Amino acid sequence: MPPTGPRPLRADAQRNRDRLLDAAARAFSQAGGAEVTLDAIAKDAGVGIGTLYRHFPTREALVEATYRKELARLCDATSELLESLPPDEALRTWMDRFVDYMTTKRGMADALRAVIASGGNPFSESKARLTEAVTTLTRAGVDAGRVRPDVDAADLVASLGGVSLMAAEPTQREQAGRILDLLMDGLRYGARGTAAEPGT
Amino acid sequence: MPPTGPRPLRADAQRNRDRLLDAAARAFSQAGGAEVTLDAIAKDAGVGIGTLYRHFPTREALVEATYRKELARLCDATSELLESLPPDEALRTWMDRFVDYMTTKRGMADALRAVIASGGNPFSESKARLTEAVTTLTRAGVDAGRVRPDVDAADLVASLGGVSLMAAEPTQREQAGRILDLLMDGLRYGARGTAAEPGT
DNA sequence: CTTGTAAATGGAGGATCCTCCGCTTAAAGT
DNA sequence: ACTTTAAGCGGAGGATCCTCCATTTACAAG
């Protein structure tokens, strides 16, 4: 017997959930979308505020769900990057994209804070995907002798999260880039094929 | 004529400000101090909520002011560290202390977010001190050939802020340590006296 | 000491967050 | 079709945040 997975949502619940996500996507992608009130989103979706909170217990949860697809796309881009670039550059480029999502879609910052801070639970889905993507990239780098082998992918994801949080203001995008360079050099330090010079 | 500095506070205003800081220190240093309501602090200080908000426009501003002294102590510790340790280890140790403040005094996280995110204004005092401290440490490292010369101190402060934000949970203190190691190796990469092996 | 005035006060009130629970309804069983 | 029941709904209401401005007060000038 197939172990009863989490039983499917009731039809009306599913419908409301979808409406909420639609409304949220609409709201968050507008300018200043980070300030939209949850009441407004619920109203726009035509459901009660209680329903919103049941489906998404915190603002972060709603934002995370809204951006889950985009996060997935970002993760899926790894193989493509690895085909067209040397592994360390692929990793560096991927990091840049990661941060770019933050500065363009403002609501995304909340999403990632939620994803990365998820000590153990509800958002681990996206977190797992991100960690997996980073694992793929670093492993390729290690195999090519361009990245040190003793780096934990989860640590790196956390770092990216931290950098992104600081770079939330588009003003600080350049600073974020420099920090990523630094981090990248930390990743190169001690790789098999170590070069003594920093930078690309 | 001496350029009229920001005119001194009126006597009653100064008194209220001090009371508020006392009350805040009391509140924030208690367990779970991060959740204290501002109304409670105002009441404890015996002033109206409006007064609190005039002196400290945001929660972060109050927290920052509360911890300003401790932040200053941290900054002042640099010379002591430089006397007893090689510059790169001094820097690494200082970074650790920086993060430690976060995990012990929980309210401090808010403070630092405020300090570091201060694009340009009200908290630049503490930010400037932190940057100065890091400058001292890195410069010593550069002179000793143990830190690369092309690192901007402000970038490093921002990085520390990012790491600290992610390490807010004491659970993640070890992860924070590993990230600092990585960052530190990034700083060593390309220093005059480059060693090919990572770590200390 | 009196007066003028700008600084400072404080709390009522509007906005938002989030919880809680009595009512509604999908859908499984008969 | 009818009953049953638990999943789902919604929004009133309590808590907190922050603003605004009529009133009070420090203190400088006369």
Tab-separated table of C-alpha atoms (C1' of nucleotides) in Angstrom:
chain	number	residue	atom	x	y	z
A	1	MET	CA	0.000	0.000	0.000
A	2	PRO	CA	1.315	3.404	-0.949
A	3	PRO	CA	1.992	5.342	2.258
A	4	THR	CA	-0.708	7.990	2.447
A	5	GLY	CA	1.144	11.131	1.480
A	6	PRO	CA	-0.139	14.436	2.873
A	7	ARG	CA	-3.752	14.164	1.766
A	8	PRO	CA	-4.554	16.514	-1.116
A	9	LEU	CA	-6.141	19.872	-0.390
A	10	ARG	CA	-9.842	20.156	-0.562
A	11	ALA	CA	-10.954	21.676	-3.855
A	12	ASP	CA	-11.931	25.047	-2.434
A	13	ALA	CA	-8.736	25.246	-0.425
A	14	GLN	CA	-6.645	24.615	-3.499
A	15	ARG	CA	-8.545	27.264	-5.406
A	16	ASN	CA	-8.030	29.834	-2.672
A	17	ARG	CA	-4.374	28.979	-2.396
A	18	ASP	CA	-3.921	29.596	-6.110
A	19	ARG	CA	-5.794	32.864	-5.946
A	20	LEU	CA	-3.590	34.016	-3.108
A	21	LEU	CA	-0.428	33.199	-4.996
A	22	ASP	CA	-1.731	35.043	-8.046
A	23	ALA	CA	-2.575	38.085	-6.002
A	24	ALA	CA	0.777	37.956	-4.231
A	25	ALA	CA	2.707	37.707	-7.487
A	26	ARG	CA	0.779	40.680	-8.813
A	27	ALA	CA	1.429	42.675	-5.660
A	28	PHE	CA	5.072	41.827	-5.133
A	29	SER	CA	6.121	42.491	-8.691
A	30	GLN	CA	4.811	46.027	-8.613
A	31	ALA	CA	7.108	48.861	-7.622
A	32	GLY	CA	7.426	49.003	-3.862
A	33	GLY	CA	5.832	45.586	-3.678
A	34	ALA	CA	7.661	44.906	-0.447
A	35	GLU	CA	5.273	47.165	1.432
A	36	VAL	CA	1.979	45.675	0.319
A	37	THR	CA	-0.168	44.742	3.261
A	38	LEU	CA	-1.307	41.187	3.654
A	39	ASP	CA	-4.855	42.377	4.119
A	40	ALA	CA	-4.689	43.965	0.698
A	41	ILE	CA	-3.472	40.756	-0.866
A	42	ALA	CA	-6.195	38.745	0.814
A	43	LYS	CA	-8.822	41.205	-0.341
A	44	ASP	CA	-7.444	41.200	-3.873
A	45	ALA	CA	-7.589	37.425	-3.872
A	46	GLY	CA	-11.167	37.566	-2.605
A	47	VAL	CA	-10.505	35.550	0.545
A	48	GLY	CA	-10.488	36.347	4.224
A	49	ILE	CA	-7.312	37.303	6.007
A	50	GLY	CA	-7.606	34.188	8.132
A	51	THR	CA	-7.402	32.038	5.036
A	52	LEU	CA	-4.244	33.762	3.963
A	53	TYR	CA	-2.616	33.155	7.319
A	54	ARG	CA	-3.661	29.515	7.346
A	55	HIS	CA	-2.049	28.820	4.025
A	56	PHE	CA	0.980	31.000	4.690
A	57	PRO	CA	1.669	31.415	8.397
A	58	THR	CA	4.098	34.287	7.917
A	59	ARG	CA	4.719	36.940	5.332
A	60	GLU	CA	7.963	35.183	4.468
A	61	ALA	CA	6.156	31.948	3.777
A	62	LEU	CA	3.891	33.663	1.275
A	63	VAL	CA	6.776	35.413	-0.420
A	64	GLU	CA	8.788	32.242	-0.547
A	65	ALA	CA	5.958	30.337	-2.153
A	66	THR	CA	5.454	33.133	-4.635
A	67	TYR	CA	9.055	33.019	-5.753
A	68	ARG	CA	9.556	29.285	-5.489
A	69	LYS	CA	9.349	28.846	-9.236
A	70	GLU	CA	11.917	31.532	-9.920
A	71	LEU	CA	14.204	30.056	-7.339
A	72	ALA	CA	13.838	26.736	-9.095
A	73	ARG	CA	14.741	28.300	-12.423
A	74	LEU	CA	17.843	29.759	-10.876
A	75	CYS	CA	18.815	26.335	-9.618
A	76	ASP	CA	18.127	24.722	-12.943
A	77	ALA	CA	20.476	27.122	-14.665
A	78	THR	CA	23.527	25.402	-13.209
A	79	SER	CA	24.002	22.782	-15.876
A	80	GLU	CA	23.693	25.356	-18.614
A	81	LEU	CA	26.326	27.520	-16.932
A	82	LEU	CA	28.664	24.585	-16.499
A	83	GLU	CA	28.462	23.821	-20.196
A	84	SER	CA	29.487	27.269	-21.315
A	85	LEU	CA	32.017	28.337	-18.681
A	86	PRO	CA	34.916	26.962	-16.646
A	87	PRO	CA	33.516	25.713	-13.355
A	88	ASP	CA	34.848	28.474	-11.140
A	89	GLU	CA	33.509	31.149	-13.441
A	90	ALA	CA	30.217	29.319	-13.637
A	91	LEU	CA	30.005	29.388	-9.873
A	92	ARG	CA	30.891	33.048	-9.741
A	93	THR	CA	28.291	33.882	-12.375
A	94	TRP	CA	25.663	31.895	-10.566
A	95	MET	CA	26.412	33.811	-7.385
A	96	ASP	CA	25.910	37.040	-9.261
A	97	ARG	CA	22.554	35.937	-10.543
A	98	PHE	CA	21.594	34.931	-7.065
A	99	VAL	CA	22.267	38.414	-5.807
A	100	ASP	CA	20.649	40.001	-8.845
A	101	TYR	CA	17.325	38.421	-8.024
A	102	MET	CA	17.498	40.266	-4.781
A	103	THR	CA	18.066	43.710	-6.138
A	104	THR	CA	15.491	43.427	-8.884
A	105	LYS	CA	12.627	41.691	-7.171
A	106	ARG	CA	12.580	43.406	-3.846
A	107	GLY	CA	10.190	40.986	-2.183
A	108	MET	CA	12.676	38.261	-2.921
A	109	ALA	CA	14.921	39.363	-0.080
A	110	ASP	CA	12.267	38.330	2.384
A	111	ALA	CA	11.884	35.073	0.538
A	112	LEU	CA	15.532	34.205	0.834
A	113	ARG	CA	15.816	35.256	4.400
A	114	ALA	CA	13.039	32.801	5.071
A	115	VAL	CA	14.542	30.074	2.936
A	116	ILE	CA	17.986	30.317	4.400
A	117	ALA	CA	17.038	30.934	7.976
A	118	SER	CA	14.775	27.893	7.873
A	119	GLY	CA	16.522	26.105	10.678
A	120	GLY	CA	14.682	22.987	9.881
A	121	ASN	CA	11.275	23.160	8.422
A	122	PRO	CA	8.726	24.563	6.134
A	123	PHE	CA	10.869	26.061	3.445
A	124	SER	CA	13.486	23.376	3.364
A	125	GLU	CA	12.288	22.580	-0.129
A	126	SER	CA	13.813	25.634	-1.744
A	127	LYS	CA	16.764	25.508	0.572
A	128	ALA	CA	17.532	21.972	-0.454
A	129	ARG	CA	17.401	22.900	-4.114
A	130	LEU	CA	19.765	25.795	-3.611
A	131	THR	CA	22.199	23.650	-1.685
A	132	GLU	CA	22.017	21.025	-4.384
A	133	ALA	CA	22.779	23.587	-7.089
A	134	VAL	CA	25.773	24.896	-5.173
A	135	THR	CA	26.980	21.383	-4.572
A	136	THR	CA	26.941	20.687	-8.281
A	137	LEU	CA	28.856	23.851	-9.047
A	138	THR	CA	31.503	23.459	-6.379
A	139	ARG	CA	32.031	19.799	-7.128
A	140	ALA	CA	32.704	20.663	-10.759
A	141	GLY	CA	35.134	23.300	-9.556
A	142	VAL	CA	36.880	20.850	-7.288
A	143	ASP	CA	37.183	18.275	-10.051
A	144	ALA	CA	38.780	20.896	-12.251
A	145	GLY	CA	41.199	21.804	-9.493
A	146	ARG	CA	39.861	25.340	-9.305
A	147	VAL	CA	37.959	25.180	-6.052
A	148	ARG	CA	39.176	23.852	-2.734
A	149	PRO	CA	37.584	20.581	-1.759
A	150	ASP	CA	36.725	21.261	1.878
A	151	VAL	CA	33.835	23.653	1.445
A	152	ASP	CA	30.355	22.887	2.645
A	153	ALA	CA	27.674	23.879	0.157
A	154	ALA	CA	25.221	24.817	2.916
A	155	ASP	CA	27.779	27.245	4.306
A	156	LEU	CA	28.116	28.828	0.924
A	157	VAL	CA	24.367	29.171	0.509
A	158	ALA	CA	24.224	30.842	3.890
A	159	SER	CA	26.986	33.214	2.837
A	160	LEU	CA	25.154	34.148	-0.300
A	161	GLY	CA	22.092	34.780	1.773
A	162	GLY	CA	24.036	37.061	4.056
A	163	VAL	CA	25.557	39.004	1.211
A	164	SER	CA	22.178	39.326	-0.421
A	165	LEU	CA	20.618	40.691	2.704
A	166	MET	CA	23.242	43.384	2.871
A	167	ALA	CA	22.849	44.146	-0.799
A	168	ALA	CA	19.115	44.620	-0.622
A	169	GLU	CA	19.557	48.241	-1.648
A	170	PRO	CA	20.488	48.441	-5.340
A	171	THR	CA	22.963	51.068	-4.194
A	172	GLN	CA	25.084	48.375	-2.687
A	173	ARG	CA	25.107	46.061	-5.653
A	174	GLU	CA	28.729	46.843	-6.465
A	175	GLN	CA	29.794	46.230	-2.922
A	176	ALA	CA	28.060	42.878	-3.063
A	177	GLY	CA	30.056	42.063	-6.184
A	178	ARG	CA	33.317	42.806	-4.434
A	179	ILE	CA	32.335	40.650	-1.491
A	180	LEU	CA	31.523	37.816	-3.831
A	181	ASP	CA	34.960	38.213	-5.398
A	182	LEU	CA	36.493	37.913	-1.986
A	183	LEU	CA	34.465	34.852	-1.173
A	184	MET	CA	35.346	33.352	-4.512
A	185	ASP	CA	39.019	33.846	-3.807
A	186	GLY	CA	38.473	32.129	-0.497
A	187	LEU	CA	37.065	29.207	-2.453
A	188	ARG	CA	40.057	29.134	-4.775
A	189	TYR	CA	42.567	29.366	-1.955
A	190	GLY	CA	44.162	25.977	-1.576
A	191	ALA	CA	42.573	24.411	-4.651
A	192	ARG	CA	44.780	21.886	-6.414
A	193	GLY	CA	45.640	24.224	-9.237
A	194	THR	CA	46.204	27.221	-6.982
A	195	ALA	CA	47.413	30.339	-8.699
A	196	ALA	CA	49.060	32.961	-6.530
A	197	GLU	CA	47.140	35.843	-8.032
A	198	PRO	CA	43.676	36.849	-6.906
A	199	GLY	CA	40.796	37.747	-9.191
A	200	THR	CA	40.004	36.128	-12.523
B	1	MET	CA	33.782	82.051	15.591
B	2	PRO	CA	33.313	78.359	16.383
B	3	PRO	CA	30.715	76.940	13.959
B	4	THR	CA	27.600	76.310	16.069
B	5	GLY	CA	27.617	72.573	16.470
B	6	PRO	CA	24.251	70.866	16.840
B	7	ARG	CA	22.889	72.879	19.762
B	8	PRO	CA	22.868	70.917	23.028
B	9	LEU	CA	19.662	69.240	24.124
B	10	ARG	CA	17.400	71.042	26.462
B	11	ALA	CA	17.845	69.819	30.026
B	12	ASP	CA	14.578	67.902	30.211
B	13	ALA	CA	15.165	66.346	26.822
B	14	GLN	CA	18.577	65.095	27.868
B	15	ARG	CA	17.144	63.612	31.030
B	16	ASN	CA	14.420	61.781	29.143
B	17	ARG	CA	16.889	60.515	26.613
B	18	ASP	CA	19.040	59.032	29.361
B	19	ARG	CA	16.061	57.439	31.012
B	20	LEU	CA	15.053	55.845	27.749
B	21	LEU	CA	18.507	54.409	27.208
B	22	ASP	CA	18.533	53.023	30.736
B	23	ALA	CA	15.176	51.401	30.264
B	24	ALA	CA	16.202	50.015	26.886
B	25	ALA	CA	19.409	48.533	28.246
B	26	ARG	CA	17.437	46.903	31.021
B	27	ALA	CA	14.881	45.524	28.583
B	28	PHE	CA	17.213	44.319	25.850
B	29	SER	CA	19.584	42.520	28.169
B	30	GLN	CA	16.841	40.354	29.571
B	31	ALA	CA	16.130	36.973	28.025
B	32	GLY	CA	14.016	37.425	24.939
B	33	GLY	CA	14.769	41.119	25.044
B	34	ALA	CA	14.310	41.291	21.300
B	35	GLU	CA	10.534	41.123	21.714
B	36	VAL	CA	10.039	43.917	24.216
B	37	THR	CA	7.511	46.433	22.979
B	38	LEU	CA	8.544	50.021	22.612
B	39	ASP	CA	5.500	51.099	24.556
B	40	ALA	CA	6.748	49.053	27.479
B	41	ILE	CA	10.157	50.704	27.344
B	42	ALA	CA	8.611	54.160	27.200
B	43	LYS	CA	6.397	53.364	30.151
B	44	ASP	CA	9.313	51.923	32.099
B	45	ALA	CA	11.271	55.087	31.420
B	46	GLY	CA	8.310	57.144	32.550
B	47	VAL	CA	7.912	59.055	29.286
B	48	GLY	CA	5.308	59.089	26.562
B	49	ILE	CA	5.645	56.952	23.497
B	50	GLY	CA	5.882	60.066	21.379
B	51	THR	CA	9.012	61.095	23.215
B	52	LEU	CA	10.610	57.763	22.573
B	53	TYR	CA	9.905	58.039	18.877
B	54	ARG	CA	11.248	61.570	18.666
B	55	HIS	CA	14.565	60.602	20.192
B	56	PHE	CA	14.779	57.295	18.356
B	57	PRO	CA	12.757	57.284	15.156
B	58	THR	CA	12.962	53.534	14.699
B	59	ARG	CA	13.431	50.524	16.890
B	60	GLU	CA	16.822	50.018	15.298
B	61	ALA	CA	17.922	53.504	16.221
B	62	LEU	CA	17.140	52.868	19.869
B	63	VAL	CA	18.899	49.534	19.845
B	64	GLU	CA	21.901	51.012	18.116
B	65	ALA	CA	22.189	53.789	20.639
B	66	THR	CA	21.842	51.291	23.449
B	67	TYR	CA	24.735	49.220	22.199
B	68	ARG	CA	26.897	52.058	20.949
B	69	LYS	CA	29.219	51.797	23.922
B	70	GLU	CA	29.734	48.085	23.519
B	71	LEU	CA	30.363	48.548	19.844
B	72	ALA	CA	32.975	51.119	20.760
B	73	ARG	CA	34.651	48.709	23.175
B	74	LEU	CA	34.827	46.145	20.425
B	75	CYS	CA	36.498	48.676	18.195
B	76	ASP	CA	38.913	49.728	20.886
B	77	ALA	CA	40.055	46.157	21.327
B	78	THR	CA	41.955	46.214	18.051
B	79	SER	CA	45.219	47.587	19.338
B	80	GLU	CA	45.278	45.099	22.181
B	81	LEU	CA	44.722	42.245	19.755
B	82	LEU	CA	47.436	43.497	17.450
B	83	GLU	CA	49.899	43.514	20.309
B	84	SER	CA	49.348	39.918	21.272
B	85	LEU	CA	48.747	38.204	17.933
B	86	PRO	CA	50.026	38.165	14.371
B	87	PRO	CA	47.895	40.581	12.366
B	88	ASP	CA	45.929	38.016	10.396
B	89	GLU	CA	45.061	36.088	13.519
B	90	ALA	CA	44.155	39.321	15.243
B	91	LEU	CA	41.765	40.106	12.426
B	92	ARG	CA	40.269	36.647	12.534
B	93	THR	CA	39.821	36.833	16.297
B	94	TRP	CA	38.222	40.230	16.028
B	95	MET	CA	35.763	38.877	13.481
B	96	ASP	CA	34.852	36.134	15.882
B	97	ARG	CA	34.166	38.584	18.650
B	98	PHE	CA	32.070	40.599	16.277
B	99	VAL	CA	29.865	37.623	15.595
B	100	ASP	CA	29.830	36.604	19.233
B	101	TYR	CA	28.192	39.843	20.235
B	102	MET	CA	25.374	38.872	17.980
B	103	THR	CA	24.694	35.474	19.402
B	104	THR	CA	24.900	36.588	23.009
B	105	LYS	CA	23.091	39.886	23.005
B	106	ARG	CA	20.199	39.145	20.759
B	107	GLY	CA	19.064	42.734	20.401
B	108	MET	CA	22.456	43.505	18.968
B	109	ALA	CA	21.532	41.933	15.656
B	110	ASP	CA	19.022	44.675	15.069
B	111	ALA	CA	21.630	47.195	16.063
B	112	LEU	CA	24.104	45.981	13.518
B	113	ARG	CA	21.596	45.684	10.772
B	114	ALA	CA	20.868	49.337	11.408
B	115	VAL	CA	24.493	50.329	11.616
B	116	ILE	CA	25.539	48.568	8.482
B	117	ALA	CA	22.513	49.280	6.388
B	118	SER	CA	22.877	52.965	7.180
B	119	GLY	CA	23.312	54.021	3.581
B	120	GLY	CA	24.474	57.366	4.661
B	121	ASN	CA	23.089	58.854	7.764
B	122	PRO	CA	22.075	58.687	11.309
B	123	PHE	CA	24.098	55.755	12.530
B	124	SER	CA	27.195	56.502	10.546
B	125	GLU	CA	28.951	57.114	13.846
B	126	SER	CA	29.185	53.471	14.821
B	127	LYS	CA	29.664	52.444	11.248
B	128	ALA	CA	32.636	54.737	10.899
B	129	ARG	CA	34.214	53.326	14.034
B	130	LEU	CA	33.797	49.768	12.830
B	131	THR	CA	35.272	50.606	9.474
B	132	GLU	CA	38.165	52.316	11.168
B	133	ALA	CA	38.852	49.289	13.340
B	134	VAL	CA	38.823	46.973	10.353
B	135	THR	CA	41.077	49.329	8.457
B	136	THR	CA	43.621	49.194	11.254
B	137	LEU	CA	43.530	45.427	11.354
B	138	THR	CA	43.766	44.852	7.634
B	139	ARG	CA	46.485	47.425	7.191
B	140	ALA	CA	48.572	45.652	9.799
B	141	GLY	CA	47.931	42.416	7.965
B	142	VAL	CA	48.946	43.942	4.661
B	143	ASP	CA	52.142	45.345	6.127
B	144	ALA	CA	53.013	41.915	7.426
B	145	GLY	CA	52.339	40.412	4.023
B	146	ARG	CA	49.552	38.262	5.387
B	147	VAL	CA	46.565	40.042	3.914
B	148	ARG	CA	46.063	41.126	0.338
B	149	PRO	CA	46.272	44.863	-0.141
B	150	ASP	CA	43.238	45.476	-2.331
B	151	VAL	CA	40.456	44.957	0.178
B	152	ASP	CA	38.057	47.691	1.130
B	153	ALA	CA	37.350	47.826	4.855
B	154	ALA	CA	33.755	48.896	4.337
B	155	ASP	CA	33.179	45.797	2.226
B	156	LEU	CA	34.541	43.663	4.994
B	157	VAL	CA	32.343	45.308	7.591
B	158	ALA	CA	29.362	44.670	5.367
B	159	SER	CA	30.372	41.026	5.020
B	160	LEU	CA	30.633	40.632	8.748
B	161	GLY	CA	27.225	42.161	9.061
B	162	GLY	CA	25.827	39.688	6.575
B	163	VAL	CA	27.401	36.723	8.293
B	164	SER	CA	26.164	37.939	11.638
B	165	LEU	CA	22.644	38.262	10.400
B	166	MET	CA	22.679	34.680	9.235
B	167	ALA	CA	24.208	33.524	12.483
B	168	ALA	CA	21.591	35.168	14.634
B	169	GLU	CA	20.544	31.756	15.870
B	170	PRO	CA	23.166	30.381	18.249
B	171	THR	CA	22.580	27.107	16.411
B	172	GLN	CA	24.422	28.486	13.440
B	173	ARG	CA	27.416	29.791	15.290
B	174	GLU	CA	29.679	27.064	13.946
B	175	GLN	CA	28.557	27.696	10.418
B	176	ALA	CA	29.370	31.351	10.905
B	177	GLY	CA	32.856	30.356	12.008
B	178	ARG	CA	33.415	28.341	8.857
B	179	ILE	CA	32.212	31.208	6.707
B	180	LEU	CA	34.611	33.536	8.466
B	181	ASP	CA	37.415	31.061	7.743
B	182	LEU	CA	36.481	31.154	4.106
B	183	LEU	CA	36.410	34.918	4.067
B	184	MET	CA	39.716	35.036	5.858
B	185	ASP	CA	41.266	32.792	3.252
B	186	GLY	CA	39.906	35.151	0.629
B	187	LEU	CA	41.756	37.908	2.414
B	188	ARG	CA	44.983	35.932	2.463
B	189	TYR	CA	44.717	34.945	-1.172
B	190	GLY	CA	47.236	36.963	-3.093
B	191	ALA	CA	48.937	38.482	-0.075
B	192	ARG	CA	52.664	39.040	-0.495
B	193	GLY	CA	53.596	36.086	1.663
B	194	THR	CA	50.988	33.754	0.127
B	195	ALA	CA	51.067	30.206	1.381
B	196	ALA	CA	49.397	27.606	-0.775
B	197	GLU	CA	47.581	25.946	2.112
B	198	PRO	CA	44.290	27.217	3.491
B	199	GLY	CA	43.440	27.606	7.143
B	200	THR	CA	45.844	28.682	9.876
C	1	DC	C1'	10.665	88.597	37.619
C	2	DT	C1'	8.018	88.591	33.199
C	3	DT	C1'	7.501	87.395	28.712
C	4	DG	C1'	8.167	85.210	24.048
C	5	DT	C1'	9.049	81.312	21.644
C	6	DA	C1'	10.929	77.279	20.034
C	7	DA	C1'	11.874	72.834	21.945
C	8	DA	C1'	9.854	69.043	23.995
C	9	DT	C1'	6.029	66.342	25.647
C	10	DG	C1'	2.585	62.558	25.563
C	11	DG	C1'	-1.136	60.033	24.251
C	12	DA	C1'	-5.121	59.446	21.139
C	13	DG	C1'	-5.818	57.270	16.896
C	14	DG	C1'	-5.002	55.134	12.311
C	15	DA	C1'	-2.643	51.269	10.171
C	16	DT	C1'	-1.004	46.712	10.202
C	17	DC	C1'	-0.105	42.278	12.088
C	18	DC	C1'	-1.736	37.963	13.659
C	19	DT	C1'	-4.946	34.808	16.470
C	20	DC	C1'	-8.942	32.612	17.523
C	21	DC	C1'	-13.210	30.325	17.019
C	22	DG	C1'	-18.119	29.832	15.489
C	23	DC	C1'	-20.060	28.964	10.966
C	24	DT	C1'	-19.897	26.817	6.247
C	25	DT	C1'	-19.177	23.249	2.973
C	26	DA	C1'	-16.628	19.573	0.375
C	27	DA	C1'	-16.605	14.998	-0.030
C	28	DA	C1'	-16.631	10.230	2.002
C	29	DG	C1'	-19.728	6.810	3.669
C	30	DT	C1'	-24.405	4.470	3.487
D	1	DA	C1'	-30.028	11.332	-2.234
D	2	DC	C1'	-28.979	12.028	2.878
D	3	DT	C1'	-25.968	12.198	6.779
D	4	DT	C1'	-21.774	12.990	8.933
D	5	DT	C1'	-17.557	15.115	9.958
D	6	DA	C1'	-13.564	17.418	9.752
D	7	DA	C1'	-11.295	20.634	6.620
D	8	DG	C1'	-11.757	25.074	5.497
D	9	DC	C1'	-13.522	29.813	5.868
D	10	DG	C1'	-13.604	34.648	7.328
D	11	DG	C1'	-13.399	38.549	9.925
D	12	DA	C1'	-13.804	40.605	14.631
D	13	DG	C1'	-10.571	41.887	17.924
D	14	DG	C1'	-6.305	42.315	20.668
D	15	DA	C1'	-1.505	43.765	20.264
D	16	DT	C1'	1.901	46.579	18.391
D	17	DC	C1'	3.743	50.118	15.515
D	18	DC	C1'	4.169	54.815	14.375
D	19	DT	C1'	2.247	59.672	13.383
D	20	DC	C1'	0.452	63.882	14.490
D	21	DC	C1'	-0.528	67.925	16.942
D	22	DA	C1'	-2.594	70.555	20.930
D	23	DT	C1'	-0.446	71.530	25.189
D	24	DT	C1'	3.380	72.265	28.286
D	25	DT	C1'	7.949	73.856	29.606
D	26	DA	C1'	12.839	75.343	29.478
D	27	DC	C1'	15.444	79.141	29.030
D	28	DA	C1'	17.064	83.450	26.740
D	29	DA	C1'	16.163	88.257	26.384
D	30	DG	C1'	14.362	92.427	28.372
